[in-house]
Coordinates of C-alpha atoms in Angstrom, one line a residue:
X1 CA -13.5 18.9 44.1
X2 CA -15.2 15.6 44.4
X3 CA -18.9 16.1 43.4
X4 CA -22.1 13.5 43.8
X5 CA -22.7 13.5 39.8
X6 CA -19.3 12.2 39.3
X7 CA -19.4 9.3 42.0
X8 CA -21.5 6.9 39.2
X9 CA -18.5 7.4 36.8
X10 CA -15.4 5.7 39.4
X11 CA -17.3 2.0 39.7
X12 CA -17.1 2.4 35.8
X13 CA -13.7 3.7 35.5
X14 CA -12.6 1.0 38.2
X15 CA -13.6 -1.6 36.6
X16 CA -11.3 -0.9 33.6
X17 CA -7.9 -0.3 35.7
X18 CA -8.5 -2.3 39.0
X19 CA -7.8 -5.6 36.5
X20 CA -4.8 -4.6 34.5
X21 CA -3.1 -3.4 37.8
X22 CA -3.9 -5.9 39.9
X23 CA -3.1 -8.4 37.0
X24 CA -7.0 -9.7 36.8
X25 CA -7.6 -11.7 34.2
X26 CA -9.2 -9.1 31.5
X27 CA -12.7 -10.3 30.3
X28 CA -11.3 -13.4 28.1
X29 CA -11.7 -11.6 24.5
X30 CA -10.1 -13.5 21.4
X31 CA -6.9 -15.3 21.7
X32 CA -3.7 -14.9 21.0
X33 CA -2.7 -15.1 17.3
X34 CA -0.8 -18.2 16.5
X35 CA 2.8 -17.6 14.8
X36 CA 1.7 -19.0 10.9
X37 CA -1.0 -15.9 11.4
X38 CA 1.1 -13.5 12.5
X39 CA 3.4 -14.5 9.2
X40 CA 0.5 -14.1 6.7
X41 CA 0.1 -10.8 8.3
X42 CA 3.4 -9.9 8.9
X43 CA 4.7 -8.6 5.3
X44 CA 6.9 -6.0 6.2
X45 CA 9.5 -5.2 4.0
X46 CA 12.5 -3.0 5.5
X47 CA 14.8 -1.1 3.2
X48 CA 17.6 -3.3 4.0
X49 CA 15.6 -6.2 2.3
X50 CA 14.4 -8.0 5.1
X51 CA 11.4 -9.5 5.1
X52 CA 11.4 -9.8 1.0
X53 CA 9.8 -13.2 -0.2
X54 CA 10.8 -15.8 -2.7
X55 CA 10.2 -14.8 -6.3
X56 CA 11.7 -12.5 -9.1
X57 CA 10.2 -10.0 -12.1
X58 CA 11.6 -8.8 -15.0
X59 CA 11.4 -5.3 -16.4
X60 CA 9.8 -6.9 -19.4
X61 CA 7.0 -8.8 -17.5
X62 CA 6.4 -5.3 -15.4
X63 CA 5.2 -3.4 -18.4
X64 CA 2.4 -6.5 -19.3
X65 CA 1.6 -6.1 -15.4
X66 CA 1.6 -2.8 -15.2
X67 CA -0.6 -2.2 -18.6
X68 CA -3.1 -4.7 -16.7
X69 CA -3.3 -3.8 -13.3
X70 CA -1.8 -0.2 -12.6
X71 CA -1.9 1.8 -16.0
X72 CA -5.1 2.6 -16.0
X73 CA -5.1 4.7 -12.3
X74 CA -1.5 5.8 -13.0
X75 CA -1.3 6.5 -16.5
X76 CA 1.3 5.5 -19.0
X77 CA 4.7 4.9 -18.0
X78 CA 3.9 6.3 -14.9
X79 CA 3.0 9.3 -15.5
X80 CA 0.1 10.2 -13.3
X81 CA -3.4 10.6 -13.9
X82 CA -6.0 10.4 -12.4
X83 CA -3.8 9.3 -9.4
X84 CA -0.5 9.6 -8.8
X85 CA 2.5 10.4 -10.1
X86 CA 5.1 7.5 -10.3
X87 CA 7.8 8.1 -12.1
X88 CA 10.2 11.3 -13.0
X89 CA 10.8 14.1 -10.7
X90 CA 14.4 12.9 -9.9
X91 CA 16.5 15.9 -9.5
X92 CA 13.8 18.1 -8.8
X93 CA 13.6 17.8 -5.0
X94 CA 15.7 20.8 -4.0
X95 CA 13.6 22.6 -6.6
X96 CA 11.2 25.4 -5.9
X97 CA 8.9 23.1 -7.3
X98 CA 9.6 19.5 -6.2
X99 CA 8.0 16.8 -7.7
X100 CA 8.2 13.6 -5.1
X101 CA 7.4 9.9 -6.8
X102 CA 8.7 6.7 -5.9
X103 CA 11.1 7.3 -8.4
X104 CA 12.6 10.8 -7.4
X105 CA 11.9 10.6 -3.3
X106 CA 11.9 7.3 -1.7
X107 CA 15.4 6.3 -0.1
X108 CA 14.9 2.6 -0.6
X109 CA 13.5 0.5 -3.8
X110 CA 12.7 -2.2 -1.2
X111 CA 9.5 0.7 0.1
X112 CA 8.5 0.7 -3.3
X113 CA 8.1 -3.4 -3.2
X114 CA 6.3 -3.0 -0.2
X115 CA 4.3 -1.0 -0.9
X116 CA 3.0 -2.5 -4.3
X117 CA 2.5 -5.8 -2.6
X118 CA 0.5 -4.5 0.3
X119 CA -1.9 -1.5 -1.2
X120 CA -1.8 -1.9 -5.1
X121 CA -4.1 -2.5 -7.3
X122 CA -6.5 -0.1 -5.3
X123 CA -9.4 -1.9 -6.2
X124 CA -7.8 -4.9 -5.0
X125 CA -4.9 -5.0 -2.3
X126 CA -2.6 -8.1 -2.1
X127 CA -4.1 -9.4 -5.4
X128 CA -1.0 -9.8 -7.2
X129 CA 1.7 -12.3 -7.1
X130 CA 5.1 -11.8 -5.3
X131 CA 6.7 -12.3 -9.1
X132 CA 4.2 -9.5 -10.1
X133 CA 5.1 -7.0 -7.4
X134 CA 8.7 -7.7 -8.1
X135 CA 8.0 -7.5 -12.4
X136 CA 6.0 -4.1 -11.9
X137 CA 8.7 -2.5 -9.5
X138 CA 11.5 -3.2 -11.9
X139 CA 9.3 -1.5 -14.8
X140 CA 8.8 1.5 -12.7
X141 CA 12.4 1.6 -11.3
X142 CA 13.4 1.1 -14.9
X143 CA 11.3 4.0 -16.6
X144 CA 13.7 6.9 -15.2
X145 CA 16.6 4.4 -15.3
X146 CA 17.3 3.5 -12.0
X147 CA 17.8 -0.1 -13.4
X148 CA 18.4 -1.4 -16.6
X149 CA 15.7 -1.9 -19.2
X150 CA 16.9 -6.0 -19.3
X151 CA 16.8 -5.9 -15.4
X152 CA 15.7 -8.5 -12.8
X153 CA 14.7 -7.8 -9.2
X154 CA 14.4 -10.9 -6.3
X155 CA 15.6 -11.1 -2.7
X156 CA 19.0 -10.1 -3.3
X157 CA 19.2 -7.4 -6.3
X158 CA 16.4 -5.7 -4.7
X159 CA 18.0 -4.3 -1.6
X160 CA 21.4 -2.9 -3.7
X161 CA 19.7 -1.0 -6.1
X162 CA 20.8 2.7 -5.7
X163 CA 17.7 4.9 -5.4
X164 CA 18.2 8.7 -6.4
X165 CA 17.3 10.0 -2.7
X166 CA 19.1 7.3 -0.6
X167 CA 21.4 9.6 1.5
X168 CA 17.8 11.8 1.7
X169 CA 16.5 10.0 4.7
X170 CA 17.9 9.3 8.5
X171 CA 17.5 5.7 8.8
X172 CA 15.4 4.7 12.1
X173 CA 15.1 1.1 10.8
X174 CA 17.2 -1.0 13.5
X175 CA 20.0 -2.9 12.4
X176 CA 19.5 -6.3 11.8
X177 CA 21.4 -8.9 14.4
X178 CA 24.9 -10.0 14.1

């Protein structure tokens, strides 16, 4: 039932929809995003590799990477401590006690870049160097020996490495064009 008190409320709420259906010009806030800004934003990495940038990282240059940036929130090796866990686990997941890392869990190693490059260090995201991100995921793929100890990652080796979990997943990413 329509009531008096609620009368003030439709100029209000009719001022929000009226515009957008009638296709009003909306009240002229920011602009569009150009496309370079949309690319410095856009990092996206999808487990099929698009979306990876120029660079490479050895296992060896990981571990001085790792001891400098990542070590000291996730312990040695990986180990966890104080924050997470990053390494063993694999084999565990059908376990009545799972333990789910990068390492043991994640379907693609291409997450595992991605993630690194857009959140890690903690204190200070996007800090490091595509040729860092991709030294320090090839330490931490290499510590449960998911790759080779005299391993390097880039664009293309990336995307074939075999994680542990890779059939664990449905894949929802869309395929890319033809």
């Amino acid at each position: 039932m329509f009531t008096p008190k609620l009368a003030c409320l439709f100029p209000l709420a009719a001022s929000f929809f009226v515009p957008s259906v009638c296709g009003v010009q909306g009240p002229n806030l920011g602009r569009p995003l150009t496309p370079e800004e949309i690319r410095k934003i856009d990092i996206t990495v999808v487990p099929d590799g698009r979306g990876l940038p120029a660079g490479s990282g050895s296992v060896t240059a990981g571990a001085a990477v790792y001891a400098k940036a990542c070590q000291s929130c996730h312990g040695e090796k990986g180990a966890g401590r104080p924050q997470d866990q990053l390494t063993g686990g694999v084999g565990t997941l059908a376990s009545g006690k799972p333990v789910k890392t990068p390492a043991s869990y994640w379907p693609a190693a291409t997450t595992l870049f991605d993630y690194i490059r857009r959140a890690m260090p903690i204190t200070s995201p996007q800090s490091l160097t595509n040729d860092e991100v991709y030294a320090v995921t090839a330490y931490i793929l290499s510590i449960d020996g998911i790759i080779p100890s005299d391993a390097v990652l880039d664009a293309k080796s990336l995307p074939r490495v075999k994680m542990p979990n890779k059939d664990g997943f449905i894949s929802w990413w869309p395929k890319p064009p033809r």
